[in-house]
Structure formats: structure tokens, C-alpha cells
Amino acid sequence: MQEEKQHVIPSTMNRNGDQQVVIIGGGPAGLTAAYELITRHNIRPVVFEKLDKVGGIARTENYKGYYFDMGGHRFFTKSKEVQRFWKEVMGDDFLRRPRLSRIFYNDKFFHYPLKPFNALMGLGLYESVLIMASYIRWQIFPYRQEETFEQWVTNRFGKRLFLTFFKTYTEKVWGISTSELKAEWAAQRIKNLSLKSAIVSMFVKPNTKITTLIEEFDYPRRGPGMMWNAVKEAVERRGGSVQLNSDVVGIHRQGNRITAVEVACNGYRQVVPGDSFISSMPVTEFIRYLDPPPPKPVLDAAHRLKYRDFLTVCLVVNKKELFPDNWIYIHDPRVKVGRIQNFKNWSPEMVPDQSKTSLGLEYFCNEGDELWTMADEDLIELGKQEIERIGLAKYEDVEDGSVFRVPKSYPVYDSEYKEHLETIKEYLATLENFQTIGRNGLHRYNNQDHAMLTGMLAVRNLMLGESNNLWVVNAEQEYHEEIAEDVEADPEVVTEVVKEALAHIFTRLDPLAFGLALGLILGLAVFAATALLLLRGGPVVGPHLQLLSNFFIGYSVTWPGALIGLLYGVVVGFVFGGLFAYLRNTAMFLHMAYIQRRSELNLLRSLFDYI
Amino acid sequence: MPERKESLEQLVLTRVMRLNATIHGLVFGLVAGLALFIATNWLILKGGPIGPEGEPIIGPNLWLLSQFFYGYSVTFVGSLIGFAYAFAVGFVAGFLIAQIYNWIVDFREYRARRSA
Ligand SMILES: Cc1cc2nc3c(=O)[nH]c(=O)nc-3n(C[C@H](O)[C@H](O)[C@H](O)COP(=O)(O)OP(=O)(O)OC[C@H]3O[C@@H](n4cnc5c(N)ncnc54)[C@H](O)[C@@H]3O)c2cc1C
């Protein structure tokens, strides 16, 4: 190993007499924090980024003038703050782009989000009949337990549709069989959303604005990297520092305070002291780098949080146009590729030569596995063969290629992650001058906007003494959320509240109690009416009320009759009240099950948008 | 692991609704009051056959209510009086139904808890 020197560098901020804020990671969250610090509070932070460019997972790679967006990043947000930020930084370089994405399965394309009619048409009459039959079969005899993803979706869509549209792609993304994948990750995400949309759909009309968000999005002319480079430049222009190729490899701690970070840069090691620290590096690594280390349970918990990774094989194809989609989900089990981006359809400027097309073939994998470690040339060869096999481009039309790997792109929500994250959260809360932000900093499926919000809120906590809880800035509301606030509540809490509300609306009316209550009142009413007429007296007492005896045999407008009427009233009221309550309960329950199921299905149709 | 939360279905199936007696009373009262008010005025507007004394006979059956609601008649003023009566009776009935229902439900839950 190369001998590394170690020294303490003087901090930029101590020179200015401000407080020294050290930010780890030059992705959306870290850069947003830096930008906010410097533009709003005039504090010049130092940002350490281990790669040679900023943007993190949302970076844009450049290969011979072709821009490759790692993952394909749509820009959309409900947060006014984030929108303002994007506009401020990008100005007119922000394009509004239409969205087209389809599923490729069995040599055919299907609209995505799924449209039932289009799907059935595409599959043909015979297959459609089988799918309907399978749907009915699973509605009548569902899996009794819904423990796995496969069981969960099958119970909602039927096995055949599950096999067609859900199995292969989900297995590609997560690398495990859908019969092993816990239902939880989908169920939880979908339930959160479906409960909320269910309750909302009861009271308001569907939100058409949401549809437009799904149908179009904003995009910087040359990919998201353009945005993050602009932010970097803005920070540096104002005297902040963004240091590339600077890998934070150690975190010095004294009791409950972080004192410095150790940065590896060009073979050197520097120790950079600071007053406050904001980190967007994976929280698991942060815990591991702490010196002295945290208690063992915390280290163990960090060790057990998992990630999924992906790599993009970028191909330059000598064809002006290949297909109109921004991206295509490849459900075809014959190939390993999971999704294919067509960058020219994101923005024409992603391609320097308009007679060519550039594609990004995304392979989901685990750091260190066979795909991940495959040589770049072999991966390009694989990409060329697969693109030909599925017929999207010809092997010989591919004239160049390159490979980019994105480690830790997905925090894994397995059955244990919450428990481990809780342990980590509790420990981190004891650190006084430290905040963790961003997607991997919080181990949350945050999109850029929510990652950015955590950066903004961390700055407010630091500079304004606010106590925003960064762990609850939500990841799941981009497409559907109706609660139009910048910072949304913890999905768990919201779900519980919504569940309570729904439960309250739909709770059972006790048939026995309602029958008895109604019976008593009806009985008393007959008794009182009879008694009143008896007390008033007259030559002929209550000839009309007497007619009741047509129904209440034995009743008369007499004192014994009043008692018989009371009894009849009680019985009739009891029967009708009980029946009413019973029918009302059944109808309410069926209605609730229906709206919940309907919103679940709606969300399932666009499940892959959340991956 | 955190304790398992009840599913919505469980909540809906196991929880029992409580009724707000005042609201129940008000709704029952209003419905009863309005029903009588409208019925009375409807009969007035419709008119009726001419009786032996040359007077129209309007709503002879509804008149019978005056046996319980003193002062009620099938006239416009009567419809207002009827509204007040029916509202009062409806309110009391609605209120009592809800209140008695709640008592019974409380009692049943209390017994269920004790035997659990
Ligand atoms: C396939 C895919 C598609 C996506 N699509 C969208 C989309 O359409 N729209 C959208 O808004 N979002 C999308 N996202 C999410 C988006 O990429 C993330 O929300 C965003 O990048 C998170 O920003 P961040 O700053 O929190 O984390 P990151 O982007 O991970 O940034 C963290 C930074 O820290 C650096 N770092 C890590 N360790 C160290 C260290 N030890 N020292 C120094 N630096 C370090 C990393 O190099 C990185 O630059 C997608 C993500 C994926 C994986």
C-alpha cells in the first residue's frame, strides 16, 4: 500500500472567523446543504466528495461527449423550496419533457404505468382469457397468508398476470426470487399510499395534477450533472470549497462530539477539524469510520443494513432513432438487462451527434458479484448481444461503449432494516454537532427532492436552532401525495392516523345495541301514545291507533294493550334496528375493502416507478 | 421488533362505533320536523274535496296528530307548530336511541374486557 502522509490542514472557515461546517458528500443532499449555508447564512462550508465529479447517484457521466445519466433522473417535486432552488440554479436550462415508458415482454411493448385494456390487447385473446380466469381463481381461493411478494401480488392480480408483469423485473431489481422477497417492501409502500389515496378519494375528486407529473417531468439540458455542477460552481464562487477525489475515511470523535474528519486525497491523508458536520455518505460507513468506534450493537446494526447496486452499460448506436421511449423496462427473462434508457429522448443535447443514439443498459447487481466484477469489455459485449437479442438495436450498429458502476444505489428495505436503523438513529441522536442527510445517509428511498430537503432542513437546524426531524422527510410521496406540504410527516405515522380515521368512519354499529335502543324507544313511543289517548278519554278512545292491531295482534287502546304495544314496539324495533346495523356494517365493510383494493391496484400498476 | 399494528380490517371489524347523542337527536329532530312541515304544507297546497259546509276538507288524517300535538292543525301556522313538536319528539327519540345504544355498547365491552 502506498505510504500516506497525514497532517492537519487549516480550515477555510477558521480563517474567516465563521464556524467551520464540514459536509461529507457532493451529491444532491450535500451540495444543497452547502448552497443553503452560503447563500442564506453566509457560512462557507467545505464539501468532500470522493469521486471526481459531483452529483452522487444523480451524476452525469461523460464519455466522448455523450452524456449518461446514472439511472435516468426525472425532476419533479411538490416542494416549492426545491422547485425554487432548481429554477434559481438552472434558469432556462431546464426542459419540460414528455414521458413515455413501456414494458418489453414477449417481444411486445406494453404501456407503463399499466393500462388494463392495452395490456390485455397486447397479450392476445387467448392469454387474456387465461389471465382473467387466473384472476378469478385467485380472487376466490387466495393465498391464506401474504408473506411473500409473489403471494401479495397474486392475491390482487392473479398468478398469471403476476408472472407476466411482476416476477421477472422485480427479481432482476432485487436479485432474489419473488417467492423469497418479503411482501413487506411492496405492501408497506403501497399500503401507505393506498390508504391515503383511499381516504382522499372518498372526499375529493382524483387529482389530475398528479397525472401530469407522471406524464411529464423537468430535465436539465445536459442531464442532472449539469445542475449539480452549477451548484458546485455557485458554492465556490461565493467562497465555499468543494473538494473532489476526497474520500472521507475516518471520523474523529471525542465523547459526543465529532472533532474532525480524515480525508484521503491523492495519496495524502488530511485531518480536517470542524465545528459542525453534515454527512450524506452511507450511514453504515459513517458508523464504521467512527474513531473511537460506537458501542458494538450500533456497529452490528450498521453491518446488517444492506444495499443493492447497479451498473450501466452505455452504448453509442449508429442510428438516428431507435424507439420513442425515455426508458423501457425489460421483463424478458432471456436477458439480464433490467431497464434501458434512451438518453436522446430525455434531452437531445445528451448526444453530440444527432445521427447517433446513446443507450444506457441498466444491470442490477450486488457489489462484488459476477456482473459487478466482469471486465468492462465483457459487459459491453454482453450489452451488445442482449440489445440485439431483444431486437431493439442491431449488434453491428453499436459502435462504442463504456461502463459505469453505481454502488449502494438502493437502500434495501428487508424485514430487519427498521430495527437496525432504529439502533443507529438512537446512537446518532447522541452526537451533538452532527447530522446525517440524504438517501443513504438516512437509508431511505429518497428521490433528489427529498434528499435536498433533508440538506435544507439540516442547515435550518444548524443555523436557526430548529429541530426538524430529518428521518421523517418522506420518500414516498412524489407521485401521489395529496398533502401538499414541503416536509411531510413520517409515512408510518400518517398511515396510522389515516387508518384511525378510516377505521372511525367504517367502524361497526353494534347490531344488538342498536336493535335494543331502537326497540326500547319504539316500544315506549307506542306505550306513550296509547297512554296519552287513554288519559284524555272520550266516548270512543283512539279509534285510529286501534288500527295498529292489524299488525300487532292483541293490541288495543287499553292499559293492558299499552303494555302489549310496548312489547311489540320493542320486538319490531329490535329486529329492524339490528337488521339495519348489520346491513350497514356489511355495506360499509365491502365499500371500504373496495376502495382500498382499487387504490392498491392503481398503485400496483405503477409499482416500478417507486423502484 | 416493534409490536404489530392492527390492520385496518381488524380495526374495522373489532371496534364498535359510538354515536354522538346530540347530533343524532338533532338529525332525527330535523328530519321529523321537516317531514311534518312539508307534509302539512303539501296537503294545504293540494287542497281537498269540498265538505258539506262548503269548506275544503284538507288532510283529515293528518289532523289526527293534534291528539298528541296539542295546537297542531293542517294550516300553515299548524305546520310551524307541527315542526316544533316533531322536532322535539324527534330530538328526544334520536338522543335516547344514541344514548341507550352507547350505554349498551359500553356495558357489553366492559363485560367482554372483564371476561377476557
Ligand atoms: C436507478 C435510480 C433512479 C433514480 N431516479 C430518480 C429520479 O427519476 N428522480 C429523482 O429525483 N431521483 C431519482 N433517484 C434518486 C436520486 O439519485 C437520489 O435521491 C439522490 O442522488 C440522493 O442524493 P444524496 O446526496 O442523498 O446521495 P448520493 O447521490 O448518494 O450522494 C452522496 C455523495 O457522497 C459521496 N460519498 C460517499 N461516501 C463518501 C466518503 N466517504 N467521502 C466523501 N464522499 C463520499 C458519494 O460519492 C456521493 O457523491 C434515482 C436513484 C436511482 C438509483
Coordinates of C-alpha atoms in Angstrom, one line a residue, chain A residues 56-557:
Chain A
G56 CA -23.6 11.4 -6.4
I57 CA -26.1 8.8 -7.7
A58 CA -27.6 11.7 -9.7
R59 CA -24.4 12.4 -11.5
T60 CA -24.0 12.5 -15.3
E61 CA -21.0 10.7 -16.8
N62 CA -19.5 12.0 -19.9
Y63 CA -18.0 9.6 -22.5
K64 CA -16.6 11.1 -25.7
G65 CA -19.1 14.0 -25.5
Y66 CA -22.1 11.6 -24.8
Y67 CA -23.8 12.3 -21.5
F68 CA -25.0 9.4 -19.5
D69 CA -27.4 9.9 -16.6
M70 CA -26.9 7.2 -14.0
G71 CA -30.5 5.8 -13.6
G72 CA -32.4 8.4 -15.5
H73 CA -33.4 11.2 -13.2
R74 CA -36.7 12.9 -13.6
F75 CA -37.0 16.2 -11.8
F76 CA -40.4 16.7 -10.2
T77 CA -41.3 17.9 -6.7
K78 CA -44.2 19.2 -4.8
S79 CA -41.8 21.2 -2.6
K80 CA -41.9 24.9 -3.6
E81 CA -38.5 25.3 -1.9
V82 CA -36.9 22.6 -4.1
Q83 CA -38.6 24.0 -7.2
R84 CA -37.3 27.4 -6.4
F85 CA -33.8 26.0 -5.9
W86 CA -33.9 24.2 -9.3
K87 CA -35.1 27.2 -11.2
E88 CA -32.7 29.5 -9.5
V89 CA -29.8 27.3 -10.4
M90 CA -30.8 26.1 -13.8
G91 CA -32.8 29.0 -15.2
D92 CA -33.7 28.3 -18.8
D93 CA -31.6 25.2 -19.0
F94 CA -34.5 23.3 -17.5
L95 CA -36.5 21.4 -20.2
R96 CA -40.1 20.1 -19.7
R97 CA -40.1 16.6 -21.2
P98 CA -42.9 14.2 -22.0
R99 CA -42.7 10.8 -20.5
L100 CA -43.1 7.6 -22.4
S101 CA -42.1 4.3 -20.8
R102 CA -43.1 0.8 -21.7
I103 CA -42.6 -2.7 -20.6
F104 CA -40.9 -5.1 -23.1
Y105 CA -42.2 -8.6 -22.6
N106 CA -42.6 -11.5 -25.0
D107 CA -41.4 -9.3 -27.9
K108 CA -44.2 -6.8 -27.3
F109 CA -44.4 -3.4 -25.7
F110 CA -46.9 -2.6 -23.0
H111 CA -47.7 0.8 -21.7
Y112 CA -46.3 1.6 -18.3
P113 CA -47.9 2.5 -15.9
L114 CA -50.0 -0.5 -16.9
K115 CA -53.3 0.2 -18.7
P116 CA -55.5 -2.8 -18.3
F117 CA -57.0 -2.6 -21.8
N118 CA -53.7 -2.1 -23.5
A119 CA -52.2 -5.0 -21.6
L120 CA -54.9 -7.4 -22.5
M121 CA -54.9 -6.3 -26.1
G122 CA -51.2 -6.8 -26.3
L123 CA -51.3 -10.3 -24.8
G124 CA -53.9 -11.5 -27.2
L125 CA -57.3 -13.1 -26.7
Y126 CA -56.2 -16.5 -25.6
E127 CA -53.8 -15.2 -23.0
S128 CA -56.3 -12.6 -21.8
V129 CA -58.9 -15.2 -21.1
L130 CA -56.3 -17.2 -19.2
I131 CA -55.4 -14.1 -17.2
M132 CA -59.0 -13.4 -16.4
A133 CA -59.6 -17.0 -15.4
S134 CA -56.5 -16.9 -13.2
Y135 CA -57.6 -13.6 -11.7
I136 CA -61.0 -15.0 -10.8
R137 CA -59.4 -18.2 -9.4
W138 CA -57.1 -16.2 -7.1
Q139 CA -60.0 -13.9 -6.0
I140 CA -62.0 -17.0 -4.9
F141 CA -59.1 -19.0 -3.5
P142 CA -56.4 -16.6 -2.5
Y143 CA -53.2 -17.5 -0.6
R144 CA -54.2 -17.6 3.1
Q145 CA -51.0 -15.9 4.1
E146 CA -49.5 -13.0 2.2
E147 CA -45.9 -13.3 3.4
T148 CA -44.0 -13.0 0.1
F149 CA -44.2 -10.5 -2.7
E150 CA -45.5 -13.3 -5.0
Q151 CA -48.4 -14.1 -2.7
W152 CA -49.2 -10.5 -2.2
V153 CA -49.4 -9.6 -5.9
T154 CA -51.0 -12.9 -6.9
N155 CA -53.9 -12.3 -4.4
R156 CA -54.5 -9.0 -6.1
F157 CA -53.9 -9.7 -9.7
G158 CA -53.9 -13.4 -10.1
K159 CA -50.9 -15.7 -10.7
R160 CA -50.8 -15.3 -14.5
L161 CA -50.6 -11.5 -14.5
F162 CA -48.1 -11.7 -11.7
L163 CA -45.8 -14.0 -13.8
T164 CA -46.3 -11.7 -16.8
F165 CA -45.7 -8.3 -15.4
F166 CA -44.2 -8.5 -12.0
K167 CA -41.9 -11.5 -11.5
T168 CA -39.0 -11.1 -13.8
Y169 CA -38.4 -7.4 -13.4
T170 CA -38.7 -7.5 -9.6
E171 CA -36.3 -10.4 -9.5
K172 CA -33.9 -8.5 -11.6
V173 CA -34.0 -5.4 -9.4
W174 CA -33.7 -7.3 -6.1
G175 CA -31.7 -10.3 -7.1
I176 CA -33.8 -12.7 -5.2
S177 CA -36.8 -14.8 -6.1
T178 CA -40.2 -13.1 -5.6
S179 CA -41.1 -16.1 -3.5
E180 CA -38.4 -15.1 -1.1
L181 CA -38.9 -11.4 -1.3
K182 CA -40.9 -10.3 1.7
A183 CA -44.3 -8.9 0.8
E184 CA -43.5 -6.1 3.2
W185 CA -41.5 -3.9 1.0
A186 CA -44.2 -3.6 -1.6
A187 CA -47.1 -3.9 0.8
Q188 CA -45.7 -1.3 3.1
R189 CA -45.1 1.2 0.4
I190 CA -48.3 0.6 -1.4
K191 CA -50.3 0.5 1.8
N192 CA -49.0 3.8 2.9
L193 CA -50.1 5.3 -0.4
S194 CA -53.2 3.4 -1.0
L195 CA -54.7 4.1 2.4
K196 CA -54.1 7.8 2.0
S197 CA -55.4 7.9 -1.6
A198 CA -58.3 5.8 -0.5
I199 CA -59.4 8.2 2.2
V200 CA -58.7 11.2 -0.1
S201 CA -60.6 9.6 -3.0
M202 CA -63.6 9.3 -0.7
F203 CA -63.8 13.1 -0.2
V204 CA -62.2 14.7 -3.2
K205 CA -62.1 14.1 -6.9
P206 CA -58.9 12.5 -8.2
N207 CA -56.1 14.9 -8.5
T208 CA -55.4 15.5 -12.2
K209 CA -52.2 17.4 -11.4
I210 CA -50.7 14.1 -10.3
T211 CA -51.3 12.6 -13.6
T212 CA -49.4 15.4 -15.4
L213 CA -46.5 14.8 -13.1
I214 CA -46.4 11.2 -14.2
E215 CA -46.8 12.2 -17.9
E216 CA -44.0 14.8 -18.0
F217 CA -41.1 16.0 -16.0
D218 CA -38.3 18.6 -15.9
Y219 CA -34.8 17.8 -17.0
P220 CA -31.6 19.8 -17.3
R221 CA -30.4 20.1 -21.0
R222 CA -27.4 18.0 -20.3
G223 CA -28.6 15.8 -17.6
P224 CA -28.7 16.1 -13.8
G225 CA -25.0 16.5 -13.6
M226 CA -25.4 20.0 -15.2
M227 CA -27.5 21.0 -12.2
W228 CA -25.0 19.7 -9.7
N229 CA -22.0 21.2 -11.4
A230 CA -23.9 24.6 -11.4
V231 CA -24.5 24.3 -7.7
K232 CA -20.8 23.4 -7.1
E233 CA -19.7 26.5 -9.1
A234 CA -22.2 28.7 -7.2
V235 CA -20.8 27.5 -3.9
E236 CA -17.2 28.0 -5.0
R237 CA -18.0 31.4 -6.4
R238 CA -19.1 32.5 -3.0
G239 CA -16.0 31.3 -1.3
G240 CA -17.1 27.8 -0.3
S241 CA -15.0 24.8 -1.2
V242 CA -16.0 21.6 -2.9
Q243 CA -13.0 19.2 -3.0
L244 CA -13.3 16.3 -5.4
N245 CA -11.4 13.0 -5.2
S246 CA -11.5 13.5 -1.4
D247 CA -12.6 10.3 0.3
V248 CA -13.5 10.7 4.0
V249 CA -12.0 7.6 5.6
G250 CA -12.1 8.4 9.3
I251 CA -14.3 10.4 11.7
H252 CA -12.7 11.6 14.9
R253 CA -14.9 11.7 17.9
Q254 CA -14.5 13.0 21.4
G255 CA -17.3 11.8 23.6
N256 CA -20.5 13.1 22.0
R257 CA -18.8 15.5 19.6
I258 CA -17.2 15.0 16.2
T259 CA -14.0 16.8 16.1
A260 CA -12.5 16.2 12.6
V261 CA -12.7 14.1 9.5
E262 CA -9.8 12.3 8.0
V263 CA -9.7 12.7 4.2
A264 CA -7.8 10.6 1.7
C265 CA -6.8 12.7 -1.3
N266 CA -4.2 11.9 -4.0
G267 CA -2.4 9.5 -1.7
Y268 CA -2.4 12.0 1.2
R269 CA -4.3 11.9 4.4
Q270 CA -5.6 15.1 5.9
V271 CA -7.3 15.7 9.2
V272 CA -9.8 18.4 8.8
P273 CA -11.3 19.8 12.1
G274 CA -14.7 21.4 12.2
D275 CA -17.4 22.8 14.5
S276 CA -20.3 21.1 12.8
F277 CA -20.6 18.1 10.5
I278 CA -23.2 17.2 7.9
S279 CA -22.8 13.8 6.2
S280 CA -24.6 12.3 3.2
M281 CA -22.3 9.3 2.9
P282 CA -23.9 6.0 3.6
V283 CA -24.7 5.9 7.3
T284 CA -23.3 2.4 7.6
E285 CA -19.9 3.6 6.5
F286 CA -20.1 6.7 8.7
I287 CA -20.7 4.4 11.7
R288 CA -17.8 2.1 10.7
Y289 CA -15.4 5.1 10.3
L290 CA -16.0 6.5 13.8
D291 CA -12.9 6.6 15.9
P292 CA -13.3 5.7 18.7
P293 CA -16.0 3.3 17.5
P294 CA -19.5 3.4 18.8
P295 CA -21.0 0.6 21.0
K296 CA -21.0 -2.9 19.4
P297 CA -24.8 -3.1 18.9
V298 CA -24.6 0.0 16.8
L299 CA -21.7 -1.3 14.8
D300 CA -23.6 -4.6 14.3
A301 CA -26.7 -2.8 13.2
A302 CA -24.7 -0.8 10.6
H303 CA -23.2 -4.0 9.4
R304 CA -26.6 -5.5 8.8
L305 CA -28.1 -2.7 6.7
K306 CA -28.0 -3.8 3.1
Y307 CA -27.8 -2.2 -0.3
R308 CA -28.5 -3.1 -3.9
D309 CA -26.2 -1.7 -6.6
F310 CA -26.4 -1.3 -10.3
L311 CA -24.2 -0.6 -13.3
T312 CA -24.9 1.0 -16.6
V313 CA -23.5 -0.3 -19.9
C314 CA -23.6 2.8 -22.1
L315 CA -23.7 2.1 -25.8
V316 CA -23.4 4.5 -28.7
V317 CA -25.5 3.3 -31.6
N318 CA -25.1 4.4 -35.2
K319 CA -28.8 5.1 -35.7
K320 CA -30.7 8.3 -35.6
E321 CA -33.8 6.8 -33.9
L322 CA -34.4 3.5 -32.2
F323 CA -37.6 3.8 -30.1
P324 CA -39.6 6.7 -28.7
D325 CA -39.5 5.9 -25.0
N326 CA -37.4 7.6 -22.4
W327 CA -36.8 4.2 -20.9
I328 CA -38.1 0.6 -21.3
Y329 CA -38.5 -2.0 -18.6
I330 CA -37.1 -5.3 -19.8
H331 CA -39.3 -8.1 -18.4
D332 CA -37.9 -10.6 -20.8
P333 CA -36.2 -13.3 -18.8
R334 CA -33.9 -14.3 -21.7
V335 CA -31.7 -11.3 -20.9
K336 CA -30.1 -9.9 -17.7
V337 CA -30.6 -6.2 -18.5
G338 CA -33.3 -4.7 -16.4
R339 CA -34.0 -1.3 -17.9
I340 CA -32.8 0.6 -21.0
Q341 CA -32.5 4.3 -21.1
N342 CA -32.7 6.2 -24.4
F343 CA -30.9 9.4 -23.4
K344 CA -31.6 11.3 -26.6
N345 CA -35.3 11.1 -25.6
W346 CA -34.5 12.7 -22.3
S347 CA -32.8 15.6 -24.0
P348 CA -31.4 15.9 -27.5
E349 CA -28.3 17.5 -26.0
M350 CA -27.3 14.3 -24.3
V351 CA -25.9 13.2 -27.7
P352 CA -23.3 15.3 -29.5
D353 CA -24.1 13.8 -32.9
Q354 CA -27.8 13.8 -33.8
S355 CA -27.3 11.0 -36.3
K356 CA -26.5 8.6 -33.3
T357 CA -28.4 7.4 -30.3
S358 CA -27.0 6.6 -26.9
L359 CA -28.5 3.9 -24.7
G360 CA -27.9 3.1 -21.1
L361 CA -28.4 -0.6 -20.3
E362 CA -29.0 -0.9 -16.6
Y363 CA -28.0 -4.1 -14.8
F364 CA -29.0 -4.5 -11.2
C365 CA -26.4 -6.4 -9.2
N366 CA -24.5 -6.6 -5.9
E367 CA -21.1 -5.1 -5.4
G368 CA -18.6 -7.8 -5.9
D369 CA -20.9 -10.3 -7.7
E370 CA -20.3 -11.8 -11.1
L371 CA -21.8 -8.9 -13.1
W372 CA -20.2 -6.2 -11.0
T373 CA -16.7 -7.7 -11.3
M374 CA -17.0 -8.5 -15.0
A375 CA -14.5 -6.7 -17.2
D376 CA -15.8 -3.6 -18.9
E377 CA -15.2 -5.1 -22.4
D378 CA -17.2 -8.2 -21.5
L379 CA -20.0 -6.1 -20.2
I380 CA -20.1 -4.1 -23.4
E381 CA -20.1 -7.3 -25.3
L382 CA -23.0 -8.6 -23.2
G383 CA -24.9 -5.4 -23.7
K384 CA -24.5 -5.6 -27.5
Q385 CA -25.7 -9.2 -27.6
E386 CA -28.6 -8.5 -25.4
I387 CA -29.8 -5.4 -27.2
E388 CA -29.7 -7.5 -30.4
R389 CA -31.5 -10.5 -28.8
I390 CA -34.4 -8.3 -27.8
G391 CA -34.4 -6.6 -31.1
L392 CA -34.1 -3.0 -30.0
A393 CA -30.9 -2.4 -32.0
K394 CA -28.5 -4.4 -34.2
Y395 CA -25.3 -5.7 -32.8
E396 CA -23.2 -4.2 -35.7
D397 CA -24.8 -0.8 -35.2
V398 CA -23.3 -0.4 -31.8
E399 CA -20.1 1.5 -32.4
D400 CA -18.8 2.3 -29.0
G401 CA -19.5 1.7 -25.3
S402 CA -18.5 2.4 -21.7
V403 CA -19.4 1.1 -18.3
F404 CA -20.2 3.0 -15.1
R405 CA -20.9 1.4 -11.7
V406 CA -23.1 2.9 -9.1
P407 CA -22.6 1.2 -5.7
K408 CA -25.2 1.5 -2.9
S409 CA -27.9 2.8 -5.2
Y410 CA -30.8 1.3 -3.4
P411 CA -31.1 1.0 0.4
V412 CA -32.7 -2.4 1.0
Y413 CA -35.9 -2.5 3.0
D414 CA -35.7 -6.0 4.3
S415 CA -37.6 -7.4 7.2
E416 CA -34.9 -6.3 9.6
Y417 CA -33.8 -2.9 8.4
K418 CA -36.2 -0.9 10.6
E419 CA -34.9 -2.5 13.8
H420 CA -31.2 -1.8 12.8
L421 CA -32.0 1.7 11.6
E422 CA -33.6 2.4 14.9
T423 CA -30.5 1.4 16.8
I424 CA -28.4 3.6 14.6
K425 CA -30.8 6.5 14.9
E426 CA -30.7 6.4 18.6
Y427 CA -27.0 6.4 18.7
L428 CA -26.6 9.3 16.2
A429 CA -29.0 11.4 18.2
T430 CA -26.4 11.5 20.9
L431 CA -23.9 13.2 18.7
E432 CA -24.2 16.9 19.3
N433 CA -22.6 18.5 16.3
F434 CA -23.5 16.1 13.6
Q435 CA -26.4 15.5 11.2
T436 CA -26.8 12.8 8.7
I437 CA -28.8 13.6 5.5
G438 CA -29.7 12.3 2.0
R439 CA -30.7 8.9 0.6
N440 CA -28.0 6.7 2.0
G441 CA -27.4 9.0 5.0
L442 CA -30.9 8.2 6.2
H443 CA -31.2 4.8 4.5
R444 CA -34.3 5.9 2.7
Y445 CA -35.7 5.7 -0.8
N446 CA -35.3 9.5 -1.1
N447 CA -35.5 11.0 -4.5
Q448 CA -33.5 14.1 -5.2
D449 CA -36.1 16.5 -4.0
H450 CA -36.4 14.8 -0.6
A451 CA -32.7 14.3 -0.3
M452 CA -32.3 18.0 -0.9
L453 CA -35.0 18.9 1.6
T454 CA -33.0 17.0 4.3
G455 CA -30.0 19.1 3.4
M456 CA -32.0 22.3 3.6
L457 CA -33.5 21.3 7.0
A458 CA -30.2 20.3 8.4
V459 CA -29.0 23.8 7.7
R460 CA -32.0 25.3 9.3
N461 CA -31.4 23.1 12.4
L462 CA -27.8 24.2 12.5
M463 CA -28.3 27.9 11.8
L464 CA -31.7 28.7 13.2
G465 CA -31.8 26.3 16.0
E466 CA -34.8 24.5 14.7
S467 CA -35.3 20.8 15.4
N468 CA -36.6 19.4 12.2
N469 CA -36.6 15.6 12.2
L470 CA -34.7 14.6 9.1
W471 CA -35.6 10.9 9.4
V472 CA -39.2 11.7 8.5
V473 CA -38.8 13.7 5.4
N474 CA -40.7 11.4 3.2
A475 CA -39.5 9.4 0.2
E476 CA -42.8 8.0 -1.0
Q477 CA -45.0 10.9 -1.9
E478 CA -43.6 12.2 -5.1
Y479 CA -46.2 10.9 -7.4
H480 CA -49.3 10.6 -5.4
E481 CA -49.2 12.7 -2.4
E482 CA -52.0 14.9 -1.7
I483 CA -50.6 16.5 1.4
A484 CA -49.1 19.5 -0.2
E485 CA -46.6 20.4 2.4
D486 CA -42.9 20.7 2.0
V487 CA -42.0 18.4 4.7
E488 CA -44.3 15.6 5.1
A489 CA -45.0 13.5 8.1
D490 CA -43.5 10.1 8.8
P491 CA -45.3 7.7 6.5
E492 CA -45.8 5.3 9.4
V493 CA -47.4 8.0 11.5
V494 CA -49.5 9.2 8.6
T495 CA -50.7 5.7 7.8
E496 CA -51.7 5.2 11.4
V497 CA -53.6 8.4 11.5
V498 CA -55.3 7.7 8.2
K499 CA -56.0 4.2 9.4
E500 CA -57.6 5.6 12.5
A501 CA -59.7 8.0 10.5
L502 CA -60.8 5.3 8.1
A503 CA -61.5 2.9 11.0
H504 CA -63.5 5.6 12.7
I505 CA -65.6 6.1 9.6
F506 CA -66.2 2.5 8.9
T507 CA -66.5 1.1 12.4
R508 CA -69.2 -1.4 13.2
L509 CA -72.5 -0.3 14.5
D510 CA -73.3 -2.9 17.2
P511 CA -76.5 -4.6 15.9
L512 CA -77.6 -5.8 19.3
A513 CA -77.2 -2.5 20.9
F514 CA -78.7 -0.6 18.1
G515 CA -81.7 -3.0 17.9
L516 CA -82.2 -2.8 21.6
A517 CA -82.0 1.0 21.7
L518 CA -84.4 1.4 18.8
G519 CA -86.7 -1.3 20.2
L520 CA -86.9 0.4 23.6
I521 CA -87.7 3.8 22.1
L522 CA -90.3 2.4 19.6
G523 CA -91.9 0.4 22.4
L524 CA -92.0 3.4 24.7
A525 CA -93.5 5.5 21.9
V526 CA -96.4 3.1 21.3
F527 CA -96.9 2.9 25.1
A528 CA -96.8 6.7 25.5
A529 CA -99.2 7.3 22.6
T530 CA -101.7 4.7 23.9
A531 CA -101.4 6.1 27.4
L532 CA -102.0 9.6 26.3
L533 CA -105.2 8.7 24.5
L534 CA -106.4 6.7 27.4
L535 CA -105.7 9.6 29.8
R536 CA -107.6 12.0 27.5
G537 CA -110.6 9.6 27.5
G538 CA -113.7 10.4 25.4
P539 CA -116.6 8.4 24.1
V540 CA -114.5 6.4 21.6
V541 CA -110.9 6.2 22.6
G542 CA -108.2 6.2 19.9
P543 CA -110.1 4.5 17.1
H544 CA -107.2 5.2 14.7
L545 CA -104.4 4.0 16.9
Q546 CA -106.5 0.9 17.4
L547 CA -105.8 0.1 13.7
L548 CA -102.3 -0.9 14.9
S549 CA -103.9 -4.2 15.9
N550 CA -103.9 -5.1 12.3
F551 CA -100.2 -5.6 12.7
F552 CA -99.8 -6.0 16.4
I553 CA -102.3 -8.8 17.0
G554 CA -103.8 -8.5 20.5
Y555 CA -103.0 -4.8 20.8
S556 CA -105.8 -2.3 21.8
V557 CA -106.1 1.2 23.1

